[in-house]
Coordinates of C-alpha atoms in Angstrom, one line a residue:
M259 CA 75.8 129.3 75.2
Q260 CA 77.9 127.6 72.6
A261 CA 81.1 128.6 74.5
R262 CA 79.8 127.3 77.8
S263 CA 78.6 124.1 76.2
S264 CA 82.0 123.6 74.6
F265 CA 83.8 124.3 77.9
L266 CA 81.8 121.6 79.7
I267 CA 82.2 119.1 76.9
R268 CA 86.0 119.7 76.7
K269 CA 86.3 119.4 80.5
Y270 CA 84.1 116.4 81.1
G271 CA 83.6 114.6 77.8
L272 CA 80.4 113.6 76.1
P273 CA 79.2 110.7 78.2
L274 CA 78.9 112.4 81.6
A275 CA 79.1 116.1 80.9
F276 CA 75.6 116.7 82.4
H277 CA 76.5 114.8 85.5
Y278 CA 79.6 116.8 86.2
A279 CA 78.1 120.1 85.1
L280 CA 75.2 119.7 87.6
K281 CA 77.7 118.7 90.3
S282 CA 80.3 121.4 89.8
H283 CA 78.9 124.1 87.5
R284 CA 75.2 124.2 88.4
S285 CA 75.1 128.0 88.2
I286 CA 75.8 128.1 84.5
L287 CA 73.6 125.1 83.5
S288 CA 70.3 126.2 82.0
P289 CA 67.7 124.5 79.7
D290 CA 69.2 126.5 76.7
I291 CA 72.7 125.4 77.4
S292 CA 71.5 121.8 78.0
R293 CA 69.8 121.9 74.7
V294 CA 73.0 123.0 72.9
M295 CA 74.9 120.2 74.8
L296 CA 72.5 117.6 73.5
A297 CA 72.8 118.9 70.0
N298 CA 76.6 118.6 70.3
G299 CA 76.3 114.9 71.2
V300 CA 76.2 114.8 75.0
S301 CA 74.6 111.7 76.5
L302 CA 71.6 111.9 78.8
P303 CA 71.9 108.7 80.9
R304 CA 68.7 107.4 82.5
F305 CA 70.2 107.3 86.0
F306 CA 71.1 111.0 85.7
V307 CA 67.5 112.0 85.0
Q308 CA 66.4 109.8 88.0
S309 CA 68.8 111.7 90.2
V310 CA 67.5 115.0 89.0
I311 CA 63.9 114.0 89.8
R312 CA 64.9 112.6 93.2
E313 CA 66.8 115.8 94.2
Y314 CA 64.0 118.1 93.0
H315 CA 61.3 116.3 94.9
L316 CA 63.2 115.6 98.1
K317 CA 63.6 118.8 100.0
K318 CA 65.9 117.6 102.8
F319 CA 69.0 115.7 101.8
T320 CA 72.6 115.2 103.0
G321 CA 75.3 115.9 100.5
S322 CA 74.7 115.9 96.8
V323 CA 73.4 113.0 94.7
F324 CA 75.7 114.3 92.0
G325 CA 78.9 113.8 94.1
G326 CA 81.2 110.9 93.5
L327 CA 83.1 110.1 90.3
G328 CA 84.5 113.6 89.6
N329 CA 87.8 114.8 90.8
G330 CA 89.1 111.3 91.5
E331 CA 86.4 110.6 94.1
V332 CA 84.9 107.1 94.6
G333 CA 81.3 107.3 95.7
G334 CA 79.3 110.5 96.4
E335 CA 75.5 110.0 96.4
G336 CA 74.4 111.4 99.7
N337 CA 71.8 109.8 102.1
L338 CA 68.5 111.3 101.2
E339 CA 65.7 112.1 103.6
S340 CA 62.1 112.3 102.4
N341 CA 59.9 115.3 102.8
S342 CA 56.3 114.9 103.8
Q343 CA 55.4 118.0 101.6
G344 CA 56.1 116.0 98.5
S345 CA 57.0 117.8 95.3
S346 CA 54.8 120.9 95.5
G347 CA 56.2 124.4 94.8
N348 CA 59.3 125.7 93.2
N349 CA 62.4 123.8 94.6
E350 CA 65.1 126.2 93.3
S351 CA 66.5 126.6 96.8
N352 CA 67.6 123.0 96.6
G353 CA 69.7 123.8 93.5
V354 CA 67.6 122.3 90.7
S355 CA 65.4 124.9 89.0
T356 CA 61.9 124.0 87.9
S357 CA 62.7 124.8 84.3
L358 CA 65.8 122.6 84.3
Y359 CA 63.8 119.8 86.0
V360 CA 61.1 120.0 83.4
F361 CA 63.7 120.0 80.6
F362 CA 65.5 116.9 81.7
V363 CA 62.2 115.0 82.5
L364 CA 60.8 115.8 79.0
E365 CA 64.0 114.9 77.3
G366 CA 64.2 111.7 79.3
Y367 CA 60.7 110.6 78.3
R368 CA 61.6 111.5 74.7
L369 CA 64.6 109.3 74.7
Y370 CA 63.4 106.3 76.8
G371 CA 59.6 106.5 76.4
T372 CA 57.8 103.8 78.4
N373 CA 61.2 102.6 79.7
A374 CA 61.9 105.9 81.4
D375 CA 61.2 104.5 84.8
F376 CA 61.3 107.9 86.5
K377 CA 60.3 107.6 90.1
V378 CA 60.9 109.7 93.2
S379 CA 61.7 106.6 95.2
F380 CA 65.3 105.5 95.5
K381 CA 64.3 101.9 95.9
D382 CA 63.9 101.1 92.2
D383 CA 66.4 103.4 90.5
D384 CA 69.3 102.2 88.3
S385 CA 71.9 102.4 91.0
L386 CA 70.4 99.7 93.1
R387 CA 69.1 97.8 90.1
F388 CA 72.7 97.5 88.8
E389 CA 73.9 95.5 91.9
R390 CA 70.8 93.3 92.0
L391 CA 71.1 92.4 88.4
L392 CA 74.9 91.9 88.6
Y393 CA 74.9 89.4 91.4
S394 CA 71.9 87.6 90.0
A395 CA 73.6 87.3 86.6
F396 CA 76.8 86.1 88.2
S397 CA 74.9 83.3 89.9
G398 CA 73.8 82.1 86.5
N399 CA 70.4 83.9 85.9
F400 CA 70.3 84.5 82.1
S401 CA 67.4 87.0 82.3
S402 CA 69.3 89.2 84.8
R403 CA 72.3 89.1 82.5
E404 CA 70.3 90.4 79.6
S405 CA 68.7 93.1 81.7
L406 CA 72.2 94.1 82.9
K407 CA 73.3 94.5 79.3
L408 CA 70.4 96.8 78.6
L409 CA 71.2 98.9 81.7
I410 CA 74.7 99.5 80.5
Y411 CA 74.4 99.5 76.7
K412 CA 71.0 101.2 76.2
Y413 CA 70.5 103.3 79.3
K414 CA 74.2 104.3 79.7
F415 CA 74.5 103.4 83.4
V416 CA 77.6 104.3 85.3
P417 CA 78.0 103.4 89.0
F418 CA 79.3 106.1 91.4
K419 CA 79.5 104.1 94.6
G420 CA 78.6 100.7 96.1
Y421 CA 75.4 100.1 98.1
G422 CA 75.1 96.5 99.1
S423 CA 78.8 95.9 98.2
S424 CA 81.8 98.1 97.6
L425 CA 82.4 99.6 94.2
D426 CA 85.6 97.7 93.6
E427 CA 83.9 94.4 94.4
S428 CA 81.1 95.2 91.9
L429 CA 83.7 96.0 89.2
F430 CA 85.7 92.8 89.9
T431 CA 82.5 90.7 89.8
L432 CA 81.4 92.4 86.5
S433 CA 84.8 91.7 85.0
R434 CA 84.6 88.0 85.9
L435 CA 81.0 87.9 84.4
D436 CA 81.8 89.6 81.1
M437 CA 84.7 91.9 80.4
A438 CA 82.7 93.4 77.5
L439 CA 80.3 94.8 80.1
L440 CA 83.1 96.5 81.9
D441 CA 84.2 98.0 78.6
G442 CA 80.7 99.3 78.3
L443 CA 81.0 101.2 81.5
F444 CA 84.2 102.7 80.3
R445 CA 82.5 103.9 77.1
N446 CA 79.7 105.4 79.3
G447 CA 82.3 107.6 80.9
F448 CA 83.3 105.5 84.0
Q449 CA 86.6 106.7 85.3
L450 CA 88.9 104.0 86.6
T451 CA 90.7 105.9 89.4
S452 CA 94.1 104.7 90.7
E453 CA 92.4 103.7 94.0
L454 CA 89.8 101.6 92.2
N455 CA 92.5 100.1 90.0
N456 CA 94.5 99.1 93.0
L457 CA 91.6 97.5 94.8
V458 CA 90.4 95.6 91.8
M459 CA 93.8 94.3 90.9
E460 CA 94.4 93.2 94.4
R461 CA 91.3 91.0 94.1
V462 CA 92.5 89.8 90.7
I463 CA 96.0 88.8 91.8
C464 CA 94.7 87.1 94.9
R465 CA 92.4 84.8 92.9
I466 CA 93.3 81.2 93.6
D467 CA 93.2 80.5 89.8
V468 CA 95.2 83.6 88.7
T469 CA 97.4 83.0 85.7
E470 CA 99.6 85.0 83.4
M471 CA 96.8 85.1 80.8
I472 CA 94.2 86.4 83.4
L473 CA 96.5 89.3 84.3
K474 CA 97.2 90.0 80.6
T475 CA 93.4 90.3 80.0
Y476 CA 93.1 93.0 82.6
L477 CA 96.1 94.8 81.4
E478 CA 94.6 94.9 77.9
H479 CA 91.4 96.4 79.2
G480 CA 93.1 99.4 80.9
F481 CA 94.1 98.1 84.3
E482 CA 97.6 98.4 85.7
I483 CA 99.5 96.2 88.2
S484 CA 100.1 98.5 91.0
P485 CA 102.8 98.1 93.7
T486 CA 100.1 97.5 96.4
A487 CA 98.5 94.8 94.3
V488 CA 101.9 93.1 93.8
K489 CA 102.6 93.2 97.5
K490 CA 99.2 91.8 98.2
G491 CA 99.9 89.0 95.8
L492 CA 103.3 88.2 97.2
L493 CA 101.8 87.9 100.7
M494 CA 99.5 85.2 99.4
G495 CA 102.6 83.0 99.5
K496 CA 101.4 81.0 96.4
Q497 CA 103.6 79.8 93.6
S498 CA 100.9 80.3 91.0
V499 CA 100.5 83.9 92.0
L500 CA 104.3 84.5 91.9
N501 CA 104.6 82.9 88.5
A502 CA 101.9 85.2 87.1
L503 CA 103.6 88.3 88.6
R504 CA 107.0 87.3 87.2
A505 CA 105.5 87.3 83.8
H506 CA 104.4 90.9 84.0
V507 CA 106.6 92.6 86.6
N508 CA 110.2 93.5 86.2
G509 CA 112.5 91.3 88.3
S510 CA 114.3 94.1 90.2
V511 CA 110.9 95.7 90.9
L512 CA 109.6 92.4 92.2
Q513 CA 112.6 92.0 94.4
S514 CA 112.2 95.5 95.9
L515 CA 108.5 95.0 96.5
T516 CA 109.2 91.6 98.2
E517 CA 111.6 93.3 100.6
E518 CA 108.9 95.9 101.3
S519 CA 106.3 93.2 101.8
I520 CA 108.5 91.4 104.4
A521 CA 109.0 94.7 106.2
D522 CA 105.2 95.2 106.2
I523 CA 104.4 91.9 107.9
V524 CA 107.2 91.8 110.5
G525 CA 106.3 95.3 111.7
P526 CA 103.1 96.9 113.0
T527 CA 100.0 95.5 111.3
T528 CA 98.9 97.6 108.3
R529 CA 95.9 97.0 105.9
G530 CA 95.3 93.7 107.6
W531 CA 98.6 92.2 106.3
T532 CA 99.4 90.0 109.3
F533 CA 102.5 87.9 109.8
S534 CA 102.5 84.3 108.5
P535 CA 105.5 82.0 109.0
S536 CA 104.6 80.1 105.8
T537 CA 104.5 83.3 103.8
I538 CA 107.8 84.7 104.9
D539 CA 109.4 81.3 104.4
F540 CA 108.1 81.2 100.9
L541 CA 109.4 84.6 100.1
R542 CA 112.8 83.9 101.5
A543 CA 113.0 80.7 99.5
S544 CA 111.9 82.5 96.3
F545 CA 114.0 85.6 96.5
T546 CA 117.4 86.6 97.7
I547 CA 116.7 88.0 101.2
T548 CA 119.9 88.9 103.0
D549 CA 120.5 89.3 106.7
D550 CA 121.1 93.1 106.1
M551 CA 117.6 93.3 104.6
M552 CA 116.1 91.4 107.4
E553 CA 117.9 93.7 109.9
K554 CA 116.2 96.7 108.4
A555 CA 112.8 95.0 108.5
I556 CA 113.1 93.7 112.1
F557 CA 114.7 96.5 114.0
V558 CA 113.3 99.9 115.0
R559 CA 116.8 101.3 114.8
P560 CA 118.9 98.9 112.7
P561 CA 122.3 98.7 114.3
S562 CA 124.1 99.0 110.9
I563 CA 122.2 102.2 110.2
T564 CA 121.9 103.7 113.7
P565 CA 125.1 102.9 115.6
L566 CA 124.9 102.6 119.4
P567 CA 125.9 105.6 121.4
P568 CA 129.4 105.3 123.0
G569 CA 129.4 103.0 126.0
E570 CA 126.0 101.4 125.3
K571 CA 125.6 97.7 124.7
V572 CA 122.0 97.6 123.4
H573 CA 119.4 100.0 121.9
D574 CA 116.6 101.2 124.1
F575 CA 113.4 99.1 124.1
P576 CA 111.6 98.3 122.0
A577 CA 114.3 96.8 119.7
T578 CA 112.0 95.2 117.1
R579 CA 109.2 96.7 115.0
A580 CA 107.1 93.6 115.9
Y581 CA 106.8 94.9 119.4
F582 CA 104.0 97.3 118.2
K583 CA 101.9 94.4 116.8
N584 CA 98.8 93.3 118.7
N585 CA 100.3 89.8 118.8
P586 CA 104.0 89.7 118.1
S587 CA 104.6 86.2 119.5
P588 CA 104.2 84.3 116.1
F589 CA 106.9 86.5 114.6
W590 CA 109.3 86.2 117.5
L591 CA 108.8 82.4 117.5
W592 CA 109.7 82.4 113.8
V593 CA 112.9 84.3 114.5
L594 CA 113.9 81.8 117.1
R595 CA 113.1 78.9 114.7
T596 CA 114.9 80.5 111.8
Y597 CA 118.0 82.0 113.3
G598 CA 118.6 79.9 116.5
P599 CA 119.1 81.0 120.1
H600 CA 122.4 82.9 119.7
H601 CA 121.7 85.2 116.7
P602 CA 121.4 89.0 117.3
F603 CA 117.9 88.9 115.8
T604 CA 116.8 86.3 118.4
I605 CA 118.4 88.2 121.3
A606 CA 116.7 91.4 120.3
C607 CA 113.3 89.6 120.1
F608 CA 113.9 88.1 123.6
D609 CA 114.6 91.5 125.0
D610 CA 111.3 92.8 123.6
A611 CA 109.4 89.7 124.7
L612 CA 110.6 90.3 128.3
S613 CA 109.9 94.0 128.3
R614 CA 106.4 93.8 126.8
A615 CA 104.0 94.5 129.6
S616 CA 101.4 91.9 129.0
G617 CA 99.9 89.0 130.9
D618 CA 99.0 87.2 127.7
Q619 CA 99.6 83.4 128.1
A620 CA 100.9 83.2 124.6
L621 CA 103.7 85.6 125.5
H622 CA 104.5 83.6 128.6
D623 CA 104.7 80.5 126.5
L624 CA 107.1 82.4 124.2
H625 CA 109.4 83.0 127.1
D626 CA 109.5 79.3 127.9
A627 CA 110.2 78.5 124.2
Y628 CA 113.1 80.9 124.1
L629 CA 114.7 79.7 127.3
S630 CA 114.2 76.0 126.5
A631 CA 115.9 76.6 123.1
G632 CA 119.0 77.9 124.9
V633 CA 118.5 81.7 124.9
K634 CA 120.4 83.3 127.7
F635 CA 119.5 86.0 130.2
R636 CA 121.6 89.1 130.3
P637 CA 122.3 91.6 133.1
R638 CA 120.0 94.2 131.5
H639 CA 117.1 91.8 132.0
V640 CA 117.3 92.1 135.8
K641 CA 115.5 95.5 135.8
I642 CA 112.9 94.3 133.3
L643 CA 111.9 91.4 135.6
A644 CA 111.9 93.7 138.6
C645 CA 109.3 95.8 136.8
R646 CA 107.3 92.9 135.6
V647 CA 106.8 91.4 139.0
L648 CA 105.0 94.6 140.1
H649 CA 102.2 93.9 137.7
R650 CA 99.3 91.8 139.0
D651 CA 99.0 89.6 135.9
M652 CA 102.7 89.2 135.4
A653 CA 104.0 88.4 138.9
T654 CA 103.8 84.6 138.6
N655 CA 105.5 84.8 135.1
S656 CA 108.2 87.0 136.5
L657 CA 108.8 84.6 139.4
G658 CA 109.2 81.7 137.0
L659 CA 111.6 83.8 134.9
I660 CA 113.9 84.7 137.7
K661 CA 114.0 81.1 138.8
R662 CA 115.1 80.2 135.2
M663 CA 117.7 83.0 135.4
K664 CA 119.0 81.6 138.7
N665 CA 119.4 78.1 137.2
Q666 CA 121.2 79.5 134.1
L667 CA 123.7 81.5 136.2
I668 CA 124.4 78.8 138.7
A669 CA 124.8 76.2 136.0
S670 CA 127.1 78.4 133.9
F671 CA 129.1 80.2 136.6
L672 CA 129.3 77.8 139.5
K673 CA 129.1 74.2 138.1
N674 CA 131.4 74.6 135.1
S675 CA 134.8 73.2 136.3
V676 CA 136.3 73.9 132.8
M677 CA 135.5 77.5 133.2
L678 CA 136.9 77.7 136.7
E679 CA 140.1 76.1 135.4
K680 CA 140.3 78.8 132.7
I681 CA 139.8 81.4 135.4
A682 CA 142.8 80.0 137.3
E683 CA 144.9 79.8 134.2
E684 CA 144.1 83.3 133.1
R685 CA 144.9 84.7 136.5
F686 CA 148.3 82.9 136.5
R687 CA 149.1 84.2 133.1
V688 CA 148.3 87.8 134.1
E689 CA 150.6 87.6 137.1
S690 CA 153.3 86.0 135.1
L691 CA 153.1 89.0 132.7
Q692 CA 153.3 91.3 135.6
E693 CA 156.5 89.7 136.8
S694 CA 158.1 89.8 133.4
L695 CA 157.1 93.5 132.8
G696 CA 157.9 94.6 136.3
G697 CA 154.6 96.5 136.6
S698 CA 151.0 96.2 137.4
V699 CA 148.6 95.0 134.7
S700 CA 144.8 95.0 134.7
V701 CA 143.1 91.7 134.0
D702 CA 140.7 93.5 131.6
S703 CA 143.6 94.8 129.6
V704 CA 144.8 91.4 128.5
S705 CA 143.6 90.7 125.0
E706 CA 143.2 87.4 123.2
T707 CA 146.6 87.9 121.6
G708 CA 148.3 88.4 124.9
S709 CA 149.0 92.2 124.5
V710 CA 148.8 94.3 127.6
V711 CA 148.5 98.0 128.6
A712 CA 149.5 99.6 131.8
A713 CA 147.0 100.1 134.5
N714 CA 147.0 102.2 137.7
E715 CA 146.3 99.3 140.0
L716 CA 145.7 95.6 139.8
V717 CA 142.1 94.4 140.1
P718 CA 141.7 93.0 143.6
L719 CA 141.7 89.2 143.7
T720 CA 138.3 89.1 145.4
M721 CA 136.7 91.2 142.7
L722 CA 138.1 89.2 139.8
P723 CA 136.1 90.3 136.6
L724 CA 137.7 88.2 133.9
L725 CA 135.1 89.4 131.5
K726 CA 135.8 87.0 128.6
Y727 CA 135.7 83.9 130.8
Y728 CA 132.4 84.8 132.4
Q729 CA 130.7 84.7 129.0
Y730 CA 128.4 81.8 128.3
P731 CA 130.3 79.2 126.2
G732 CA 129.5 79.5 122.5
D733 CA 127.3 82.7 123.0
I734 CA 128.1 85.4 120.4
N735 CA 127.1 88.3 122.7
E736 CA 128.6 89.5 125.9
T737 CA 126.4 88.4 128.8
G738 CA 128.2 90.4 131.5
N739 CA 130.4 89.3 134.3
V740 CA 129.7 88.2 137.9
K741 CA 130.4 91.5 139.3
E742 CA 127.9 93.2 137.0
W743 CA 125.2 90.6 137.8
I744 CA 125.7 91.1 141.6
K745 CA 125.7 94.9 141.2
L746 CA 122.4 95.0 139.2
L747 CA 120.6 92.4 141.4
R748 CA 121.4 94.5 144.5
Q749 CA 120.8 97.8 142.8
E750 CA 117.4 96.9 141.2
I751 CA 116.0 94.4 143.7
I752 CA 117.5 93.3 147.0
G753 CA 119.1 96.6 147.8
N754 CA 116.5 98.8 146.3
N755 CA 114.3 100.0 149.2
E756 CA 112.0 101.9 147.0
W757 CA 111.3 98.8 144.8
I758 CA 110.8 96.7 148.0
D759 CA 108.4 99.2 149.4
R760 CA 106.3 99.3 146.2
M761 CA 106.3 95.5 145.9
H762 CA 105.0 95.2 149.5
K763 CA 102.3 97.9 149.2
T764 CA 101.1 98.3 145.6
Q765 CA 100.4 96.4 142.5
L766 CA 99.9 97.5 138.9
E767 CA 97.3 96.4 136.4
G768 CA 97.6 96.9 132.7
G769 CA 95.0 97.2 130.0
P770 CA 92.2 99.8 129.5
R771 CA 91.3 99.5 133.2
G772 CA 94.9 99.8 134.3
G773 CA 95.9 101.5 137.5
M774 CA 97.7 101.2 140.8
Y775 CA 96.1 99.2 143.6
K776 CA 97.1 99.3 147.3
L777 CA 97.7 96.0 149.0
T778 CA 96.9 95.0 152.5
H779 CA 99.7 92.4 152.6
P780 CA 102.7 91.7 150.5
P781 CA 102.1 89.4 147.4
E782 CA 103.4 85.9 147.8
D783 CA 105.0 85.9 144.3
G784 CA 106.7 89.2 145.0
L785 CA 108.3 87.9 148.2
K786 CA 109.4 84.7 146.5
F787 CA 110.9 86.8 143.7
L788 CA 112.9 88.9 146.2
A789 CA 114.1 85.7 147.9
E790 CA 115.3 84.2 144.5
A791 CA 117.2 87.4 143.7
G792 CA 119.0 87.0 147.1
I793 CA 119.8 83.4 146.4
I794 CA 121.4 84.4 143.1
V795 CA 123.6 87.0 144.7
D796 CA 124.7 84.6 147.5
E797 CA 125.6 81.8 145.0
L798 CA 127.5 84.2 142.8
D799 CA 129.5 85.5 145.8
R800 CA 130.2 81.9 146.7
G801 CA 131.3 81.2 143.2
I802 CA 133.8 84.0 143.2
N803 CA 135.3 82.8 146.4
Y804 CA 135.5 79.3 145.0
A805 CA 137.3 80.6 141.9
V806 CA 139.8 82.4 144.1
V807 CA 140.6 79.2 146.1
H808 CA 140.8 77.2 142.9
Y809 CA 143.2 79.7 141.4
R810 CA 145.5 79.7 144.5
R811 CA 145.6 75.9 144.4
A812 CA 146.5 75.9 140.7
H813 CA 149.1 78.6 141.3
K814 CA 150.8 76.5 144.0
R815 CA 150.8 73.4 141.8
K816 CA 152.5 75.3 138.9
S817 CA 155.0 77.0 141.3
F818 CA 155.9 73.6 142.8
A819 CA 156.3 72.2 139.3
K820 CA 158.8 75.0 138.5
R821 CA 160.9 74.2 141.5
V822 CA 161.1 70.4 140.8
P823 CA 164.1 69.7 138.5
S824 CA 163.3 67.7 135.4
A825 CA 164.6 64.1 135.3

């Protein structure tokens, strides 16, 4: 008996050895061993005797009332179900023998006398009484505060789970009421698990009035500032919280956790940490946040880490981690505001905003904001718009987008006389190089430095690519050339019989009720979309012809100038 008693004491300690023994070693626990344990100084908390009585008298129950604090668990008392037969008979089949039950009840009355408060009912036991007294005392009730002290100091109470509130909330409230009472729980055997520590410290750090001294107080009472608590505090975006953290957290660790916090809020929502423009602006102003770091946080496959396959110009959709948010629009708007319309981050967000299959008005407003700010369409967007217009709740939006695309292309390709002049000059330079080298040179092989490489045949004049002069002025990314735009518009829309047939006969609907619906007549927005695509192709063809004529005129002027002798 002494050996078993010593084993249980060494394993679980004096305050809660009975609790854990009945939970995990019930087969070896007997009145004789219990008597030895008491003689060796093991405590017999009042709440434990109440639990034994309740389990003995209630035949049907779910789980064990002794589960919870052991093995790192938080909580554990099961939901009990009363038995109409009451307490008659030997209840050993439920796990508590009659002899053990009698022993604990007698010892309980010996220790607590008239204050034993041993009832079968769960309504008035110490577990529920603890929460009632705690919140009453916190509201200023002096009598409840004194009763709470008795419960902890005299009756050795330890909470295993929360009932009306979570356990971490109760601990946090108790610490704000009186840290000495929290120390009393620790002396009674309460185990502060890492999970509880994190949850409590998150509440502490997120206090509006948190200071360096408040954090120091908790650290002196056994708490630790966990990484999750630091990240929670950083995402508050408050200078007072940051000052308190800087006093107790290493600078390099704080920098690393800041980077992780930014990655958390710009990606899929986790633990309720949603994106906030003010928060990320605060963190960027308070720490050194490089574009390389932001690239890793923003992209699903950061280009600097995951290079593009040969021949590809852009990663597959989705490009940004925000795409997986329930509402990515606030973050995408922040990127536009922060980096401007021509930055790779903005371009990637625009790609995802177009490819996201949603009829949400906020997303449609986002499209308008990007385009109004000067973000440009690219050839790869043709297929995306063709897919969007097939959706019932996105057809009108897609029609509006292709109209904006048309206006962009016409304005940039057809109405820019400076660009056309450059086209003519470039063509003249290429042919001059051909004459001097005595061979055929491809237009695409002419670099910015004027170097050339041999080509099998000259690009036909009517299919003049001139890639670098068909870029949008000032745009940092290649937007494609006229030939590519015409090819994709014909391939994906006006020349795609399968797409035209689907557009005439069916319409898609997203969401949980999503499906495909047959149409009795073609949708008006779809027909207008098709017509707009045709207009774009016609105008681009006309622009190429105009560029050719313009080139020929320029060539004649320069040839004539060569023949006229100088004065």
